[in-house]
mmCIF file of C-alpha atoms and ligand atoms in Angstrom:
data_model
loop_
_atom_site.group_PDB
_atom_site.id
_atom_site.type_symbol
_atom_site.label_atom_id
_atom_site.label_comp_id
_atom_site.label_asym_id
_atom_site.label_seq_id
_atom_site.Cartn_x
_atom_site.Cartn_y
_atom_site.Cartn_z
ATOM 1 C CA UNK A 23 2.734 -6.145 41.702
ATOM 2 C CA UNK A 24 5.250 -6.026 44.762
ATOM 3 C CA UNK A 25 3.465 -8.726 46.214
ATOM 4 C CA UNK A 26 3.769 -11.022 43.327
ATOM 5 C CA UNK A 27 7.692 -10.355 42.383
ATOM 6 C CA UNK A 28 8.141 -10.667 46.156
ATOM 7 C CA UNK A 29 6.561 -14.040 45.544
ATOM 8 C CA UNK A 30 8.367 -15.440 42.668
ATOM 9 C CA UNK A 31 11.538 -14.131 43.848
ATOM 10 C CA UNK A 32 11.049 -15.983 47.343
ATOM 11 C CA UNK A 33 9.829 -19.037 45.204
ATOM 12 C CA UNK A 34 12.792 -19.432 42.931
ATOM 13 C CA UNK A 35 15.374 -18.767 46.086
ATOM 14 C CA UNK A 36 13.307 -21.710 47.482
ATOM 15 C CA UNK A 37 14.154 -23.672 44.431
ATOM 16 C CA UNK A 38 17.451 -22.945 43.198
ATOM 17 C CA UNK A 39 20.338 -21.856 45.135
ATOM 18 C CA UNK A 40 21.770 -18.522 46.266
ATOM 19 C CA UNK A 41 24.440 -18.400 43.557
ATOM 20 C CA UNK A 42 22.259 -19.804 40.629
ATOM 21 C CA UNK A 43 19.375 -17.223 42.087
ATOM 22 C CA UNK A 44 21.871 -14.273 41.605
ATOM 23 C CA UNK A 45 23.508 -15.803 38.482
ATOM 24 C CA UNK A 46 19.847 -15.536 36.583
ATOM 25 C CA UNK A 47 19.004 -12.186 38.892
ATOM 26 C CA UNK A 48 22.380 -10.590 36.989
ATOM 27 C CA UNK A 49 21.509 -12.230 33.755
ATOM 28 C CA UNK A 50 17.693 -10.781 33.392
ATOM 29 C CA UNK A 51 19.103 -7.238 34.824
ATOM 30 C CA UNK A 52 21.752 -7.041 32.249
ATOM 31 C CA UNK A 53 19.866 -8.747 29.532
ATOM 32 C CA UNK A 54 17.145 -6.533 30.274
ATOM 33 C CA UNK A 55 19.491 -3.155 29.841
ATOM 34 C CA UNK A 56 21.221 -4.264 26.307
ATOM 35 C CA UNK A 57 18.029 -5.249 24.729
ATOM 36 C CA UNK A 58 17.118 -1.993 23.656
ATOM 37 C CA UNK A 59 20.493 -1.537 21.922
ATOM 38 C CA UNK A 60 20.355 -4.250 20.192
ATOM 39 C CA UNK A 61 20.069 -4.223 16.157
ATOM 40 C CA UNK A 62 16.573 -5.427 14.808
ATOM 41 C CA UNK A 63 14.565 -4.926 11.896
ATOM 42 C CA UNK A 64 12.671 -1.340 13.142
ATOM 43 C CA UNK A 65 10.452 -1.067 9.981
ATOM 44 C CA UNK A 66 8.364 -4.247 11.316
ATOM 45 C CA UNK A 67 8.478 -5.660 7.899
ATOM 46 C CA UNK A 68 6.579 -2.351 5.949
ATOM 47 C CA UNK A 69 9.417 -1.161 3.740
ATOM 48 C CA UNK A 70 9.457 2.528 2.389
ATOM 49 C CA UNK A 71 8.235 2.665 -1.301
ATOM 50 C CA UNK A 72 11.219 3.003 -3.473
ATOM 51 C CA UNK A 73 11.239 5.847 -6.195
ATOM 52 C CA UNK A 74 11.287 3.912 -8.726
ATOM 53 C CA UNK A 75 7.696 2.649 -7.514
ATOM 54 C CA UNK A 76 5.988 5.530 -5.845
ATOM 55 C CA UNK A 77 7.425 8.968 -6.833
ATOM 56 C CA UNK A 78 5.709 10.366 -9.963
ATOM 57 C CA UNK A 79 8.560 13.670 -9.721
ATOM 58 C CA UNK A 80 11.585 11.625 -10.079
ATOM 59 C CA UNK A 81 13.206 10.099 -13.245
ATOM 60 C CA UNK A 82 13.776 7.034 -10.894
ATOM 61 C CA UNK A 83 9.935 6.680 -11.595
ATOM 62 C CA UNK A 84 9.338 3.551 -13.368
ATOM 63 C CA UNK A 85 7.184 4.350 -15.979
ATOM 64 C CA UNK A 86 9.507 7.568 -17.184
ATOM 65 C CA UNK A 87 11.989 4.403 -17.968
ATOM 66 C CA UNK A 88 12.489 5.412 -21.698
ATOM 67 C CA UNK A 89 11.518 9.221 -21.590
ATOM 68 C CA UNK A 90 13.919 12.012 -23.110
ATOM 69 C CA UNK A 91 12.308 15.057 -21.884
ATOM 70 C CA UNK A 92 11.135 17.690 -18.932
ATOM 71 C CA UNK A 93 8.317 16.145 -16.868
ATOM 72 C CA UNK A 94 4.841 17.937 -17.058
ATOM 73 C CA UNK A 95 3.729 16.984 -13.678
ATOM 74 C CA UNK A 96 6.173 20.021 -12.476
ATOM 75 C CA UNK A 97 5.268 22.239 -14.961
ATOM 76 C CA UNK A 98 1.781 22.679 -14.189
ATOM 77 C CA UNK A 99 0.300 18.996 -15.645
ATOM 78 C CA UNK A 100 0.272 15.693 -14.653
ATOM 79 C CA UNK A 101 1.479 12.506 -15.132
ATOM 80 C CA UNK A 102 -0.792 11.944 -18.267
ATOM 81 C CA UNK A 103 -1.870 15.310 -18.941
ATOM 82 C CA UNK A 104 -0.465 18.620 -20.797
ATOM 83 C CA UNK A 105 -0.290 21.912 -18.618
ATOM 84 C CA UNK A 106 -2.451 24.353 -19.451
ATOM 85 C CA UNK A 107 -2.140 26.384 -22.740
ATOM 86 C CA UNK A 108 -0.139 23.185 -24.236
ATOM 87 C CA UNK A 109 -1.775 20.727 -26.502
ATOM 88 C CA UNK A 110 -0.320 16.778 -26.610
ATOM 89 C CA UNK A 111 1.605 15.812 -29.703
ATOM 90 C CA UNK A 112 0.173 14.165 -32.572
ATOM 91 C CA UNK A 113 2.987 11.772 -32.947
ATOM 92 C CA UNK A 114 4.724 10.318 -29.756
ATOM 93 C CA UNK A 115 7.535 7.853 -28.499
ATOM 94 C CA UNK A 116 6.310 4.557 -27.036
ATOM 95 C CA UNK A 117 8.350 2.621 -24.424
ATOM 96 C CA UNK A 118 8.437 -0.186 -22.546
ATOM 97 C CA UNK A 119 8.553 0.081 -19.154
ATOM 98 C CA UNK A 120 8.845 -2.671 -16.450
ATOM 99 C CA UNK A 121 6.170 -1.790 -13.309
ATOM 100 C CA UNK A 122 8.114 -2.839 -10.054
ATOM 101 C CA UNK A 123 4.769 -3.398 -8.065
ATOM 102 C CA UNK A 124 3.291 -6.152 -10.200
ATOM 103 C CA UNK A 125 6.471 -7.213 -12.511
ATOM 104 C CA UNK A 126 4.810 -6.747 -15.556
ATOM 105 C CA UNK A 127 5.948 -4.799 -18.599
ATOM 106 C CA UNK A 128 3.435 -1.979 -19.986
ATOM 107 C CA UNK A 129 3.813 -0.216 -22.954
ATOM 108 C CA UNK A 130 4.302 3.812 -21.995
ATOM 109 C CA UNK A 131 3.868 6.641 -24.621
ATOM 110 C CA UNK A 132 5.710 9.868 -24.132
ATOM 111 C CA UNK A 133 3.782 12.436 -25.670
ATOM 112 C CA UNK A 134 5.396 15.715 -25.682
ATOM 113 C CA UNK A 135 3.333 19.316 -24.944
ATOM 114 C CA UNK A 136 3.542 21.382 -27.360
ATOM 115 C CA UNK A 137 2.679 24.851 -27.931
ATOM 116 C CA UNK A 138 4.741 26.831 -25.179
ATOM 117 C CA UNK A 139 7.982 27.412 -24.479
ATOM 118 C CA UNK A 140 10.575 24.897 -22.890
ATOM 119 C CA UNK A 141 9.773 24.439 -19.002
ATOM 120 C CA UNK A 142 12.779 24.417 -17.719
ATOM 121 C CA UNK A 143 12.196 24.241 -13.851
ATOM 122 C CA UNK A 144 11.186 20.495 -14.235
ATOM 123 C CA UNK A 145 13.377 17.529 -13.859
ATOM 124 C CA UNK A 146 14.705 16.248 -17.462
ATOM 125 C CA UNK A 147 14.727 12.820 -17.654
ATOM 126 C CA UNK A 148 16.891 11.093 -20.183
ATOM 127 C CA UNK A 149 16.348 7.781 -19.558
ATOM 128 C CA UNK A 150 15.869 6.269 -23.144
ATOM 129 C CA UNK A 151 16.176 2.511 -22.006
ATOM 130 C CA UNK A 152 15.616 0.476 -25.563
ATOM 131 C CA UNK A 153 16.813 3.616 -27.757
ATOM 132 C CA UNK A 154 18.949 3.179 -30.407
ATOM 133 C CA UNK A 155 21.454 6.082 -31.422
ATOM 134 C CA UNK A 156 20.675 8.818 -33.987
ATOM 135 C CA UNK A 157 21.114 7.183 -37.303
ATOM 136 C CA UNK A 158 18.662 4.207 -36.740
ATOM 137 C CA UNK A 159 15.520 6.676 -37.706
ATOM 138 C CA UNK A 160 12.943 5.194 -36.003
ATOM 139 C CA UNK A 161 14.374 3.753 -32.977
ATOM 140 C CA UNK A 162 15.611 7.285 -31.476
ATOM 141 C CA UNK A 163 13.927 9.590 -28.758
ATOM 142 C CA UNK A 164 15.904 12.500 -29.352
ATOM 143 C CA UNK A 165 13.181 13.822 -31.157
ATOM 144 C CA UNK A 166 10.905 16.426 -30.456
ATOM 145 C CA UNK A 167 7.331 15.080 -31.088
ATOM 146 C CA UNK A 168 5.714 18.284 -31.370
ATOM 147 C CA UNK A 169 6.795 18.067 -35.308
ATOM 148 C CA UNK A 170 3.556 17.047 -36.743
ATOM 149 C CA UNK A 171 1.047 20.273 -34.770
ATOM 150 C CA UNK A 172 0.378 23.406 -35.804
ATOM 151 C CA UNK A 173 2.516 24.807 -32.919
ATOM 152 C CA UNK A 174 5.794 22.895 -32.568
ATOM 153 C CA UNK A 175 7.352 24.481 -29.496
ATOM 154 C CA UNK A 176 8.644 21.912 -26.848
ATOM 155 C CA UNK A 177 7.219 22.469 -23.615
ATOM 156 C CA UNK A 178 7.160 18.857 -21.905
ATOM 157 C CA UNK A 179 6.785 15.564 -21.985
ATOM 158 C CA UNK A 180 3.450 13.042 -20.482
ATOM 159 C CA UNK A 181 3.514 9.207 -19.616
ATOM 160 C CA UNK A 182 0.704 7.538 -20.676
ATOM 161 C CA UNK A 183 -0.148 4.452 -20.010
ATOM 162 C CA UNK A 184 -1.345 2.563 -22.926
ATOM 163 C CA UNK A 185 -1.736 -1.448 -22.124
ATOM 164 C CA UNK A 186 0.222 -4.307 -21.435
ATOM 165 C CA UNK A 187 2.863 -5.485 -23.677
ATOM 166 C CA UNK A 188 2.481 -8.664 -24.554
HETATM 167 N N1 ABN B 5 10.942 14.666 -26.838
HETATM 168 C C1 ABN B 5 11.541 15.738 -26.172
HETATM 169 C C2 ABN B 5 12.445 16.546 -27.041
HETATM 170 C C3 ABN B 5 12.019 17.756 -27.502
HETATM 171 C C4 ABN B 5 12.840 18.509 -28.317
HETATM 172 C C5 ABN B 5 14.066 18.013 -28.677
HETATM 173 C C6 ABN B 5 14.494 16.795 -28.196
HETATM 174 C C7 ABN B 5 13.679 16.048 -27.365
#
Protein backbone atom coordinates (compact mmCIF):
# COMPACT_ATOMS: atom_id res chain seq x y z
CA UNK A 1 0.00 0.00 0.00
CA UNK A 2 3.01 2.39 0.96
CA UNK A 3 4.80 1.11 -1.82
CA UNK A 4 2.22 1.88 -4.36
CA UNK A 5 1.18 5.63 -3.11
CA UNK A 6 4.96 6.06 -2.86
CA UNK A 7 4.79 5.14 -6.51
CA UNK A 8 2.11 7.22 -7.90
CA UNK A 9 3.10 10.08 -5.90
CA UNK A 10 6.80 9.87 -7.35
CA UNK A 11 5.07 9.27 -10.82
CA UNK A 12 2.85 12.30 -10.95
CA UNK A 13 5.88 14.66 -9.43
CA UNK A 14 7.65 13.14 -12.50
CA UNK A 15 4.87 14.39 -14.64
CA UNK A 16 3.54 17.52 -13.48
CA UNK A 17 5.31 20.12 -11.65
CA UNK A 18 6.00 20.89 -7.99
CA UNK A 19 3.28 23.55 -7.72
CA UNK A 20 0.57 21.71 -9.86
CA UNK A 21 1.70 18.38 -7.69
CA UNK A 22 0.84 20.30 -4.41
CA UNK A 23 -2.08 22.25 -5.99
CA UNK A 24 -3.97 18.64 -6.65
CA UNK A 25 -2.10 17.15 -3.25
CA UNK A 26 -4.21 20.21 -1.31
CA UNK A 27 -7.21 19.72 -3.47
CA UNK A 28 -7.73 15.71 -2.81
CA UNK A 29 -6.77 16.42 1.09
CA UNK A 30 -9.36 19.03 1.44
CA UNK A 31 -11.83 17.54 -0.91
CA UNK A 32 -11.36 14.45 0.84
CA UNK A 33 -12.23 16.14 4.51
CA UNK A 34 -15.60 18.11 3.31
CA UNK A 35 -17.03 15.18 1.56
CA UNK A 36 -18.50 13.71 4.43
CA UNK A 37 -20.29 16.98 5.28
CA UNK A 38 -21.66 17.37 2.40
CA UNK A 39 -25.67 17.16 1.86
CA UNK A 40 -26.84 13.97 -0.12
CA UNK A 41 -29.78 11.96 -0.37
CA UNK A 42 -28.99 9.41 2.94
CA UNK A 43 -32.15 7.24 2.40
CA UNK A 44 -30.41 5.75 -0.92
CA UNK A 45 -33.62 6.18 -2.70
CA UNK A 46 -35.96 3.74 -0.07
CA UNK A 47 -38.32 6.36 1.33
CA UNK A 48 -40.13 5.74 4.77
CA UNK A 49 -43.80 4.59 4.21
CA UNK A 50 -46.01 7.50 4.82
CA UNK A 51 -49.07 7.05 7.26
CA UNK A 52 -51.34 7.50 5.06
CA UNK A 53 -49.96 4.18 3.32
CA UNK A 54 -48.66 1.94 6.02
CA UNK A 55 -50.08 2.74 9.52
CA UNK A 56 -53.35 0.85 10.17
CA UNK A 57 -53.55 3.05 13.95
CA UNK A 58 -53.66 6.40 12.46
CA UNK A 59 -56.61 8.33 10.88
CA UNK A 60 -53.90 9.41 8.29
CA UNK A 61 -54.53 5.71 7.15
CA UNK A 62 -55.89 5.73 3.77
CA UNK A 63 -58.57 3.52 3.82
CA UNK A 64 -60.18 5.23 7.24
CA UNK A 65 -60.57 8.27 4.51
CA UNK A 66 -64.40 8.64 5.12
CA UNK A 67 -64.77 6.99 8.67
CA UNK A 68 -66.64 8.86 11.64
CA UNK A 69 -65.80 6.70 14.46
CA UNK A 70 -63.20 5.01 17.19
CA UNK A 71 -60.95 2.49 15.42
CA UNK A 72 -61.35 -1.26 16.50
CA UNK A 73 -57.87 -2.24 15.79
CA UNK A 74 -57.07 -0.41 19.35
CA UNK A 75 -59.81 -1.66 21.04
CA UNK A 76 -59.08 -5.19 20.92
CA UNK A 77 -60.06 -5.94 16.88
CA UNK A 78 -58.65 -5.38 13.78
CA UNK A 79 -58.73 -3.60 10.83
CA UNK A 80 -61.76 -5.67 9.47
CA UNK A 81 -62.85 -7.34 12.47
CA UNK A 82 -65.11 -6.53 15.72
CA UNK A 83 -63.37 -7.00 19.24
CA UNK A 84 -64.49 -9.55 21.12
CA UNK A 85 -68.02 -9.56 22.74
CA UNK A 86 -69.11 -6.98 19.80
CA UNK A 87 -71.03 -8.10 16.82
CA UNK A 88 -70.65 -5.94 13.23
CA UNK A 89 -73.60 -3.81 12.25
CA UNK A 90 -76.23 -4.87 10.02
CA UNK A 91 -76.32 -1.65 8.16
CA UNK A 92 -72.98 0.26 7.46
CA UNK A 93 -71.43 3.45 5.73
CA UNK A 94 -69.56 2.82 2.48
CA UNK A 95 -66.73 5.14 1.29
CA UNK A 96 -64.51 5.70 -1.19
CA UNK A 97 -61.18 5.70 -0.48
CA UNK A 98 -58.15 6.44 -2.77
CA UNK A 99 -55.14 3.60 -2.01
CA UNK A 100 -51.78 5.64 -2.27
CA UNK A 101 -49.72 2.42 -3.18
CA UNK A 102 -51.49 1.51 -6.41
CA UNK A 103 -53.66 4.87 -7.15
CA UNK A 104 -56.73 3.21 -7.38
CA UNK A 105 -60.00 4.03 -5.65
CA UNK A 106 -61.72 1.07 -3.54
CA UNK A 107 -64.89 1.17 -2.12
CA UNK A 108 -64.45 0.89 2.01
CA UNK A 109 -67.41 0.00 4.36
CA UNK A 110 -67.35 1.21 7.91
CA UNK A 111 -69.19 -1.13 9.87
CA UNK A 112 -69.62 -0.14 13.36
CA UNK A 113 -69.34 -2.84 16.58
CA UNK A 114 -71.99 -2.97 18.33
CA UNK A 115 -72.99 -4.45 21.48
CA UNK A 116 -70.53 -2.83 24.14
CA UNK A 117 -69.92 0.23 25.39
CA UNK A 118 -68.04 3.21 23.61
CA UNK A 119 -64.12 2.44 23.51
CA UNK A 120 -62.86 5.37 24.20
CA UNK A 121 -59.00 4.76 24.40
CA UNK A 122 -58.90 4.46 20.52
CA UNK A 123 -58.16 7.15 18.08
CA UNK A 124 -61.58 8.76 16.62
CA UNK A 125 -61.34 9.41 13.26
CA UNK A 126 -63.64 11.90 11.66
CA UNK A 127 -62.60 11.96 8.41
CA UNK A 128 -65.96 11.83 6.39
CA UNK A 129 -64.36 12.80 2.93
CA UNK A 130 -67.63 12.69 0.40
CA UNK A 131 -70.20 13.33 3.40
CA UNK A 132 -72.79 15.56 3.04
CA UNK A 133 -74.18 17.51 6.20
CA UNK A 134 -77.06 16.29 8.41
CA UNK A 135 -80.15 17.08 6.48
CA UNK A 136 -79.20 15.21 3.20
CA UNK A 137 -80.46 11.69 4.90
CA UNK A 138 -78.56 9.39 3.20
CA UNK A 139 -75.39 11.01 2.43
CA UNK A 140 -74.35 11.55 6.29
CA UNK A 141 -71.94 9.42 8.57
CA UNK A 142 -72.91 10.84 11.70
CA UNK A 143 -74.85 7.96 12.26
CA UNK A 144 -74.47 5.23 14.47
CA UNK A 145 -74.91 1.97 12.42
CA UNK A 146 -75.59 -0.20 15.21
CA UNK A 147 -79.47 0.98 14.70
CA UNK A 148 -80.75 -1.99 12.93
CA UNK A 149 -79.19 -5.09 15.86
CA UNK A 150 -80.61 -6.30 18.66
CA UNK A 151 -77.94 -4.51 20.78
CA UNK A 152 -77.36 -0.94 19.57
CA UNK A 153 -74.52 0.24 21.79
CA UNK A 154 -71.58 1.93 19.85
CA UNK A 155 -68.43 0.37 20.54
CA UNK A 156 -66.28 0.94 17.22
CA UNK A 157 -65.94 1.18 13.93
CA UNK A 158 -64.12 -1.66 11.05
CA UNK A 159 -62.77 -0.91 7.43
CA UNK A 160 -63.60 -3.35 5.15
CA UNK A 161 -62.54 -3.63 2.07
CA UNK A 162 -65.19 -4.41 -0.36
CA UNK A 163 -63.88 -4.07 -4.24
CA UNK A 164 -62.85 -1.64 -6.58
CA UNK A 165 -64.94 1.21 -7.52
CA UNK A 166 -65.40 1.44 -10.80
N1 LIG B 1 -70.66 5.52 13.21
C1 LIG B 1 -70.14 5.90 14.45
C2 LIG B 1 -71.11 6.66 15.30
C3 LIG B 1 -71.72 6.03 16.34
C4 LIG B 1 -72.63 6.71 17.12
C5 LIG B 1 -72.93 8.01 16.82
C6 LIG B 1 -72.30 8.65 15.77
C7 LIG B 1 -71.37 7.97 15.00
Amino acid sequence: MDKMAEGSARRMALSTGRRSFLARTGAVIVGGALLPVLPFDRTFGVLPANAAESDEFSCEYWRYCALDGNLCNSCGGTLTQCPPGSEASKVSWVGTCKNPVDGKDYLVSYNDCCGRSECDNAPFCNTNQGERPGYRMGLHNDINWCMANASVGYHCTVAVLVGLAE
